[in-house]
């Protein structure tokens, strides 16, 4: 079932053209904003029309965009705050003028999360490679399954984030996630100081170290997301 069919289930006009990717996890600190800003940037670098929606009341993506502007960095894509539970009505119009819309979702706000789910084509669930974080995804899994009743074509996948380089914890997390109803993307993101440095500067990792490991990981993640959208 295509995007238009999903929209019809909600009684919305079938005007969407761009793909909507929501990063959601009810547990805070999973790295949604870092992944959202970098994923949007990776698509923009490919020449796509990209909009990033900050649906987190904390406004971390908006803060990042403001730092970027203050530091004189070039604008790569638009960042807009839309932390309200009407996302599923407003995002289709935004998507009609974009190739990709990335939603940086809220933690612990179920009404906003549900609205983002109803707006999305693909939900990415960032999860840190620990048993506790894997267990904590169950609430999000339940919300997605509830949304799929209304939007059967909604897809979902886990993204392992902040994997510690040189440890087996990442592989263990991937094995633990194998029992979940959604797949885990083949690309994961390691815990790297480059990501933390970029937040303060309003930059993206390839602007700091274009040939670095972090930049390669983001590019691989963007490719994996494109595959998941097929």
PDB file of C-alpha atoms in Angstrom:
ATOM      1  CA  UNK A   1       0.000   0.000   0.000  1.00  0.00           C
ATOM      2  CA  UNK A   2       1.483   3.343  -1.046  1.00  0.00           C
ATOM      3  CA  UNK A   3       1.657   6.654   0.766  1.00  0.00           C
ATOM      4  CA  UNK A   4      -1.536   7.957  -0.806  1.00  0.00           C
ATOM      5  CA  UNK A   5      -3.439   4.915   0.462  1.00  0.00           C
ATOM      6  CA  UNK A   6      -2.105   5.489   3.960  1.00  0.00           C
ATOM      7  CA  UNK A   7      -3.209   9.100   3.838  1.00  0.00           C
ATOM      8  CA  UNK A   8      -6.659   8.044   2.681  1.00  0.00           C
ATOM      9  CA  UNK A   9      -7.047   5.859   5.747  1.00  0.00           C
ATOM     10  CA  UNK A  10      -6.845   9.015   7.864  1.00  0.00           C
ATOM     11  CA  UNK A  11      -9.258  10.924   5.670  1.00  0.00           C
ATOM     12  CA  UNK A  12      -6.542  13.358   4.570  1.00  0.00           C
ATOM     13  CA  UNK A  13      -6.050  14.676   1.029  1.00  0.00           C
ATOM     14  CA  UNK A  14      -3.488  12.618  -0.896  1.00  0.00           C
ATOM     15  CA  UNK A  15      -1.097  15.516  -1.485  1.00  0.00           C
ATOM     16  CA  UNK A  16       2.087  14.066  -0.047  1.00  0.00           C
ATOM     17  CA  UNK A  17       5.034  13.675  -2.406  1.00  0.00           C
ATOM     18  CA  UNK A  18       8.153  13.629  -0.211  1.00  0.00           C
ATOM     19  CA  UNK A  19       9.034  10.834   2.185  1.00  0.00           C
ATOM     20  CA  UNK A  20       8.535  11.475   5.894  1.00  0.00           C
ATOM     21  CA  UNK A  21      11.009   9.931   8.338  1.00  0.00           C
ATOM     22  CA  UNK A  22      10.319  10.231  12.068  1.00  0.00           C
ATOM     23  CA  UNK A  23      12.957   9.516  14.704  1.00  0.00           C
ATOM     24  CA  UNK A  24      11.156   8.441  17.845  1.00  0.00           C
ATOM     25  CA  UNK A  25      12.001   6.850  21.157  1.00  0.00           C
ATOM     26  CA  UNK A  26      10.077   7.364  24.370  1.00  0.00           C
ATOM     27  CA  UNK A  27      13.361   7.118  26.258  1.00  0.00           C
ATOM     28  CA  UNK A  28      15.329  10.366  26.384  1.00  0.00           C
ATOM     29  CA  UNK A  29      19.013  10.528  25.509  1.00  0.00           C
ATOM     30  CA  UNK A  30      18.847   8.105  22.595  1.00  0.00           C
ATOM     31  CA  UNK A  31      20.428  10.616  20.219  1.00  0.00           C
ATOM     32  CA  UNK A  32      17.397  11.505  18.109  1.00  0.00           C
ATOM     33  CA  UNK A  33      18.455  15.099  17.449  1.00  0.00           C
ATOM     34  CA  UNK A  34      21.995  14.199  16.408  1.00  0.00           C
ATOM     35  CA  UNK A  35      20.699  11.571  14.008  1.00  0.00           C
ATOM     36  CA  UNK A  36      17.931  13.854  12.714  1.00  0.00           C
ATOM     37  CA  UNK A  37      20.199  16.792  11.908  1.00  0.00           C
ATOM     38  CA  UNK A  38      22.805  14.571  10.261  1.00  0.00           C
ATOM     39  CA  UNK A  39      20.313  12.487   8.292  1.00  0.00           C
ATOM     40  CA  UNK A  40      18.653  15.638   6.978  1.00  0.00           C
ATOM     41  CA  UNK A  41      22.090  16.978   6.095  1.00  0.00           C
ATOM     42  CA  UNK A  42      23.047  13.796   4.254  1.00  0.00           C
ATOM     43  CA  UNK A  43      19.936  14.048   2.083  1.00  0.00           C
ATOM     44  CA  UNK A  44      20.540  17.761   1.469  1.00  0.00           C
ATOM     45  CA  UNK A  45      24.083  17.021   0.310  1.00  0.00           C
ATOM     46  CA  UNK A  46      22.576  14.731  -2.329  1.00  0.00           C
ATOM     47  CA  UNK A  47      20.676  17.698  -3.727  1.00  0.00           C
ATOM     48  CA  UNK A  48      17.345  16.790  -2.137  1.00  0.00           C
ATOM     49  CA  UNK A  49      14.819  19.312  -0.864  1.00  0.00           C
ATOM     50  CA  UNK A  50      14.807  18.649   2.879  1.00  0.00           C
ATOM     51  CA  UNK A  51      12.841  19.994   5.821  1.00  0.00           C
ATOM     52  CA  UNK A  52      13.604  19.126   9.444  1.00  0.00           C
ATOM     53  CA  UNK A  53      10.705  19.414  11.874  1.00  0.00           C
ATOM     54  CA  UNK A  54      11.601  19.802  15.536  1.00  0.00           C
ATOM     55  CA  UNK A  55       8.669  18.140  17.302  1.00  0.00           C
ATOM     56  CA  UNK A  56      10.425  18.023  20.669  1.00  0.00           C
ATOM     57  CA  UNK A  57       9.203  20.699  23.117  1.00  0.00           C
ATOM     58  CA  UNK A  58      12.835  21.082  24.251  1.00  0.00           C
ATOM     59  CA  UNK A  59      13.690  22.447  20.803  1.00  0.00           C
ATOM     60  CA  UNK A  60      17.182  20.954  20.540  1.00  0.00           C
ATOM     61  CA  UNK A  61      17.213  20.904  16.720  1.00  0.00           C
ATOM     62  CA  UNK A  62      16.089  24.537  16.657  1.00  0.00           C
ATOM     63  CA  UNK A  63      18.898  25.404  19.069  1.00  0.00           C
ATOM     64  CA  UNK A  64      21.378  23.645  16.785  1.00  0.00           C
ATOM     65  CA  UNK A  65      20.083  25.572  13.764  1.00  0.00           C
ATOM     66  CA  UNK A  66      20.380  28.852  15.672  1.00  0.00           C
ATOM     67  CA  UNK A  67      23.993  28.101  16.591  1.00  0.00           C
ATOM     68  CA  UNK A  68      24.672  27.325  12.967  1.00  0.00           C
ATOM     69  CA  UNK A  69      23.254  30.672  11.876  1.00  0.00           C
ATOM     70  CA  UNK A  70      25.126  32.556  14.607  1.00  0.00           C
ATOM     71  CA  UNK A  71      28.402  30.920  13.545  1.00  0.00           C
ATOM     72  CA  UNK A  72      27.899  31.923   9.925  1.00  0.00           C
ATOM     73  CA  UNK A  73      27.392  28.411   8.567  1.00  0.00           C
ATOM     74  CA  UNK A  74      25.534  28.017   5.292  1.00  0.00           C
ATOM     75  CA  UNK A  75      21.895  26.944   5.472  1.00  0.00           C
ATOM     76  CA  UNK A  76      21.533  23.342   4.324  1.00  0.00           C
ATOM     77  CA  UNK A  77      17.819  22.842   4.967  1.00  0.00           C
ATOM     78  CA  UNK A  78      14.932  24.455   6.780  1.00  0.00           C
ATOM     79  CA  UNK A  79      14.348  23.685  10.462  1.00  0.00           C
ATOM     80  CA  UNK A  80      10.915  24.396  11.887  1.00  0.00           C
ATOM     81  CA  UNK A  81       9.399  23.907  15.323  1.00  0.00           C
ATOM     82  CA  UNK A  82       6.115  21.983  15.318  1.00  0.00           C
ATOM     83  CA  UNK A  83       5.766  20.400  18.744  1.00  0.00           C
ATOM     84  CA  UNK A  84       2.043  19.778  18.670  1.00  0.00           C
ATOM     85  CA  UNK A  85      -0.236  16.839  18.102  1.00  0.00           C
ATOM     86  CA  UNK A  86      -1.496  18.050  14.730  1.00  0.00           C
ATOM     87  CA  UNK A  87       1.599  16.821  12.905  1.00  0.00           C
ATOM     88  CA  UNK A  88      -0.382  14.240  10.934  1.00  0.00           C
ATOM     89  CA  UNK A  89      -2.505  17.046   9.457  1.00  0.00           C
ATOM     90  CA  UNK A  90       0.263  19.572   8.825  1.00  0.00           C
ATOM     91  CA  UNK A  91       3.168  17.404   7.647  1.00  0.00           C
ATOM     92  CA  UNK A  92       1.538  16.208   4.382  1.00  0.00           C
ATOM     93  CA  UNK A  93       1.415  19.801   3.132  1.00  0.00           C
ATOM     94  CA  UNK A  94       5.074  20.306   4.093  1.00  0.00           C
ATOM     95  CA  UNK A  95       5.994  17.033   2.386  1.00  0.00           C
ATOM     96  CA  UNK A  96       4.296  18.173  -0.819  1.00  0.00           C
ATOM     97  CA  UNK A  97       7.109  20.706  -1.198  1.00  0.00           C
ATOM     98  CA  UNK A  98      10.035  18.493  -0.157  1.00  0.00           C
ATOM     99  CA  UNK A  99      11.791  15.301  -1.141  1.00  0.00           C
ATOM    100  CA  UNK A 100      12.391  14.336   2.497  1.00  0.00           C
ATOM    101  CA  UNK A 101      10.864  15.524   5.743  1.00  0.00           C
ATOM    102  CA  UNK A 102      12.720  14.455   8.900  1.00  0.00           C
ATOM    103  CA  UNK A 103      10.883  14.677  12.225  1.00  0.00           C
ATOM    104  CA  UNK A 104      12.940  14.943  15.393  1.00  0.00           C
ATOM    105  CA  UNK A 105      10.419  13.439  17.789  1.00  0.00           C
ATOM    106  CA  UNK A 106       9.739  14.034  21.472  1.00  0.00           C
ATOM    107  CA  UNK A 107      10.492  11.782  24.439  1.00  0.00           C
ATOM    108  CA  UNK A 108       7.706  10.857  26.827  1.00  0.00           C
ATOM    109  CA  UNK A 109       4.942  12.795  25.035  1.00  0.00           C
ATOM    110  CA  UNK A 110       2.636  10.093  23.760  1.00  0.00           C
ATOM    111  CA  UNK A 111       0.174  12.386  21.966  1.00  0.00           C
ATOM    112  CA  UNK A 112       2.963  14.025  19.945  1.00  0.00           C
ATOM    113  CA  UNK A 113       4.535  10.645  19.202  1.00  0.00           C
ATOM    114  CA  UNK A 114       1.230   9.251  17.946  1.00  0.00           C
ATOM    115  CA  UNK A 115       0.721  12.264  15.689  1.00  0.00           C
ATOM    116  CA  UNK A 116       4.262  11.862  14.293  1.00  0.00           C
ATOM    117  CA  UNK A 117       3.595   8.175  13.661  1.00  0.00           C
ATOM    118  CA  UNK A 118       0.481   8.995  11.663  1.00  0.00           C
ATOM    119  CA  UNK A 119       2.497  11.489   9.598  1.00  0.00           C
ATOM    120  CA  UNK A 120       5.439   9.191   8.832  1.00  0.00           C
ATOM    121  CA  UNK A 121       6.332   6.781   6.065  1.00  0.00           C
ATOM    122  CA  UNK A 122       9.213   5.363   8.089  1.00  0.00           C
ATOM    123  CA  UNK A 123       9.894   5.436  11.829  1.00  0.00           C
ATOM    124  CA  UNK A 124      13.461   5.077  13.037  1.00  0.00           C
ATOM    125  CA  UNK A 125      13.926   4.032  16.661  1.00  0.00           C
ATOM    126  CA  UNK A 126      17.397   5.026  17.884  1.00  0.00           C
ATOM    127  CA  UNK A 127      18.589   2.677  20.594  1.00  0.00           C
ATOM    128  CA  UNK A 128      21.834   2.667  22.508  1.00  0.00           C
ATOM    129  CA  UNK A 129      23.567  -0.724  22.715  1.00  0.00           C
ATOM    130  CA  UNK A 130      22.602  -1.737  26.231  1.00  0.00           C
ATOM    131  CA  UNK A 131      20.099  -4.254  27.530  1.00  0.00           C
ATOM    132  CA  UNK A 132      18.224  -1.518  29.397  1.00  0.00           C
ATOM    133  CA  UNK A 133      17.834   0.612  26.290  1.00  0.00           C
ATOM    134  CA  UNK A 134      16.658  -2.366  24.245  1.00  0.00           C
ATOM    135  CA  UNK A 135      14.034  -3.198  26.886  1.00  0.00           C
ATOM    136  CA  UNK A 136      12.929   0.441  26.999  1.00  0.00           C
ATOM    137  CA  UNK A 137      11.926   0.355  23.318  1.00  0.00           C
ATOM    138  CA  UNK A 138       8.874  -1.784  24.019  1.00  0.00           C
ATOM    139  CA  UNK A 139       6.624   1.221  24.646  1.00  0.00           C
ATOM    140  CA  UNK A 140       7.607   2.695  21.293  1.00  0.00           C
ATOM    141  CA  UNK A 141       7.053  -0.641  19.562  1.00  0.00           C
ATOM    142  CA  UNK A 142       3.533  -0.757  20.995  1.00  0.00           C
ATOM    143  CA  UNK A 143       2.763   2.774  19.797  1.00  0.00           C
ATOM    144  CA  UNK A 144       3.965   1.912  16.285  1.00  0.00           C
ATOM    145  CA  UNK A 145       1.874  -1.236  16.149  1.00  0.00           C
ATOM    146  CA  UNK A 146      -1.173   0.771  17.223  1.00  0.00           C
ATOM    147  CA  UNK A 147      -0.474   3.316  14.456  1.00  0.00           C
ATOM    148  CA  UNK A 148      -0.132   0.551  11.870  1.00  0.00           C
ATOM    149  CA  UNK A 149      -3.791  -0.313  12.431  1.00  0.00           C
ATOM    150  CA  UNK A 150      -4.621   3.068  10.854  1.00  0.00           C
ATOM    151  CA  UNK A 151      -1.638   3.211   8.488  1.00  0.00           C
ATOM    152  CA  UNK A 152      -0.800  -0.354   7.428  1.00  0.00           C
ATOM    153  CA  UNK A 153       2.038   0.839   5.162  1.00  0.00           C
ATOM    154  CA  UNK A 154       3.914   2.514   8.028  1.00  0.00           C
ATOM    155  CA  UNK A 155       7.409   1.018   8.247  1.00  0.00           C
ATOM    156  CA  UNK A 156       9.723   0.954  11.243  1.00  0.00           C
ATOM    157  CA  UNK A 157      13.332   0.040  11.953  1.00  0.00           C
ATOM    158  CA  UNK A 158      15.805   0.245  14.819  1.00  0.00           C
ATOM    159  CA  UNK A 159      19.042   2.217  14.557  1.00  0.00           C
ATOM    160  CA  UNK A 160      21.891   1.290  16.894  1.00  0.00           C
ATOM    161  CA  UNK A 161      23.376   4.589  18.053  1.00  0.00           C
ATOM    162  CA  UNK A 162      26.384   5.458  20.216  1.00  0.00           C
ATOM    163  CA  UNK A 163      27.968   2.055  19.784  1.00  0.00           C
ATOM    164  CA  UNK A 164      31.259   1.934  21.670  1.00  0.00           C
ATOM    165  CA  UNK A 165      34.051   1.186  19.196  1.00  0.00           C
ATOM    166  CA  UNK A 166      36.087  -1.936  19.927  1.00  0.00           C
ATOM    167  CA  UNK A 167      33.457  -3.682  22.068  1.00  0.00           C
ATOM    168  CA  UNK A 168      31.048  -6.538  21.401  1.00  0.00           C
ATOM    169  CA  UNK A 169      28.127  -4.634  22.937  1.00  0.00           C
ATOM    170  CA  UNK A 170      26.899  -3.456  19.547  1.00  0.00           C
ATOM    171  CA  UNK A 171      26.703  -7.025  18.247  1.00  0.00           C
ATOM    172  CA  UNK A 172      24.916  -8.098  21.398  1.00  0.00           C
ATOM    173  CA  UNK A 173      22.358  -5.315  20.985  1.00  0.00           C
ATOM    174  CA  UNK A 174      21.750  -6.325  17.382  1.00  0.00           C
ATOM    175  CA  UNK A 175      21.172  -9.904  18.522  1.00  0.00           C
ATOM    176  CA  UNK A 176      18.760  -8.746  21.223  1.00  0.00           C
ATOM    177  CA  UNK A 177      16.823  -6.648  18.713  1.00  0.00           C
ATOM    178  CA  UNK A 178      16.423  -9.676  16.446  1.00  0.00           C
ATOM    179  CA  UNK A 179      13.480 -10.741  18.603  1.00  0.00           C
ATOM    180  CA  UNK A 180      11.642  -7.455  17.954  1.00  0.00           C
ATOM    181  CA  UNK A 181       8.926  -7.157  15.277  1.00  0.00           C
ATOM    182  CA  UNK A 182      10.936  -4.571  13.289  1.00  0.00           C
ATOM    183  CA  UNK A 183      14.265  -4.916  11.529  1.00  0.00           C
ATOM    184  CA  UNK A 184      17.506  -3.219  12.573  1.00  0.00           C
ATOM    185  CA  UNK A 185      19.217  -1.101   9.924  1.00  0.00           C
ATOM    186  CA  UNK A 186      22.506  -2.550   8.701  1.00  0.00           C
ATOM    187  CA  UNK A 187      24.279   0.765   9.393  1.00  0.00           C
ATOM    188  CA  UNK A 188      24.916   1.932  12.938  1.00  0.00           C
ATOM    189  CA  UNK A 189      26.526   4.992  14.504  1.00  0.00           C
ATOM    190  CA  UNK A 190      29.434   4.849  16.932  1.00  0.00           C
ATOM    191  CA  UNK A 191      30.041   6.989  19.995  1.00  0.00           C
ATOM    192  CA  UNK A 192      32.425   9.614  18.641  1.00  0.00           C
ATOM    193  CA  UNK A 193      33.577  12.944  20.012  1.00  0.00           C
ATOM    194  CA  UNK A 194      33.023  14.477  16.568  1.00  0.00           C
ATOM    195  CA  UNK A 195      29.254  14.373  17.081  1.00  0.00           C
ATOM    196  CA  UNK A 196      29.456  16.190  20.413  1.00  0.00           C
ATOM    197  CA  UNK A 197      31.766  18.835  18.958  1.00  0.00           C
ATOM    198  CA  UNK A 198      29.338  19.494  16.111  1.00  0.00           C
ATOM    199  CA  UNK A 199      26.422  20.256  18.417  1.00  0.00           C
ATOM    200  CA  UNK A 200      28.159  23.215  20.057  1.00  0.00           C
ATOM    201  CA  UNK A 201      29.353  24.567  16.715  1.00  0.00           C
ATOM    202  CA  UNK A 202      26.102  24.110  14.795  1.00  0.00           C
ATOM    203  CA  UNK A 203      27.921  21.937  12.274  1.00  0.00           C
ATOM    204  CA  UNK A 204      27.715  18.436  10.817  1.00  0.00           C
ATOM    205  CA  UNK A 205      30.509  15.885  11.042  1.00  0.00           C
ATOM    206  CA  UNK A 206      31.577  16.061   7.391  1.00  0.00           C
ATOM    207  CA  UNK A 207      32.066  19.799   7.747  1.00  0.00           C
ATOM    208  CA  UNK A 208      34.582  19.122  10.511  1.00  0.00           C
ATOM    209  CA  UNK A 209      36.185  15.908   9.203  1.00  0.00           C
ATOM    210  CA  UNK A 210      34.853  15.053   5.718  1.00  0.00           C
ATOM    211  CA  UNK A 211      36.927  11.874   5.475  1.00  0.00           C
ATOM    212  CA  UNK A 212      36.439  10.800   9.080  1.00  0.00           C
ATOM    213  CA  UNK A 213      34.728   7.679  10.379  1.00  0.00           C
ATOM    214  CA  UNK A 214      31.716   9.635  11.643  1.00  0.00           C
ATOM    215  CA  UNK A 215      31.052  11.108   8.198  1.00  0.00           C
ATOM    216  CA  UNK A 216      31.262   7.649   6.622  1.00  0.00           C
ATOM    217  CA  UNK A 217      28.826   6.251   9.183  1.00  0.00           C
ATOM    218  CA  UNK A 218      26.274   8.995   8.500  1.00  0.00           C
ATOM    219  CA  UNK A 219      26.524   8.415   4.749  1.00  0.00           C
ATOM    220  CA  UNK A 220      25.998   4.677   5.274  1.00  0.00           C
ATOM    221  CA  UNK A 221      23.014   5.401   7.518  1.00  0.00           C
ATOM    222  CA  UNK A 222      21.417   7.614   4.853  1.00  0.00           C
ATOM    223  CA  UNK A 223      21.873   4.831   2.291  1.00  0.00           C
ATOM    224  CA  UNK A 224      20.292   2.308   4.677  1.00  0.00           C
ATOM    225  CA  UNK A 225      17.328   4.617   5.261  1.00  0.00           C
ATOM    226  CA  UNK A 226      16.820   4.983   1.515  1.00  0.00           C
ATOM    227  CA  UNK A 227      16.769   1.195   1.231  1.00  0.00           C
ATOM    228  CA  UNK A 228      14.182   0.973   4.017  1.00  0.00           C
ATOM    229  CA  UNK A 229      11.981   3.471   2.163  1.00  0.00           C
ATOM    230  CA  UNK A 230      11.912   1.376  -1.017  1.00  0.00           C
TER     231      UNK A 230
END
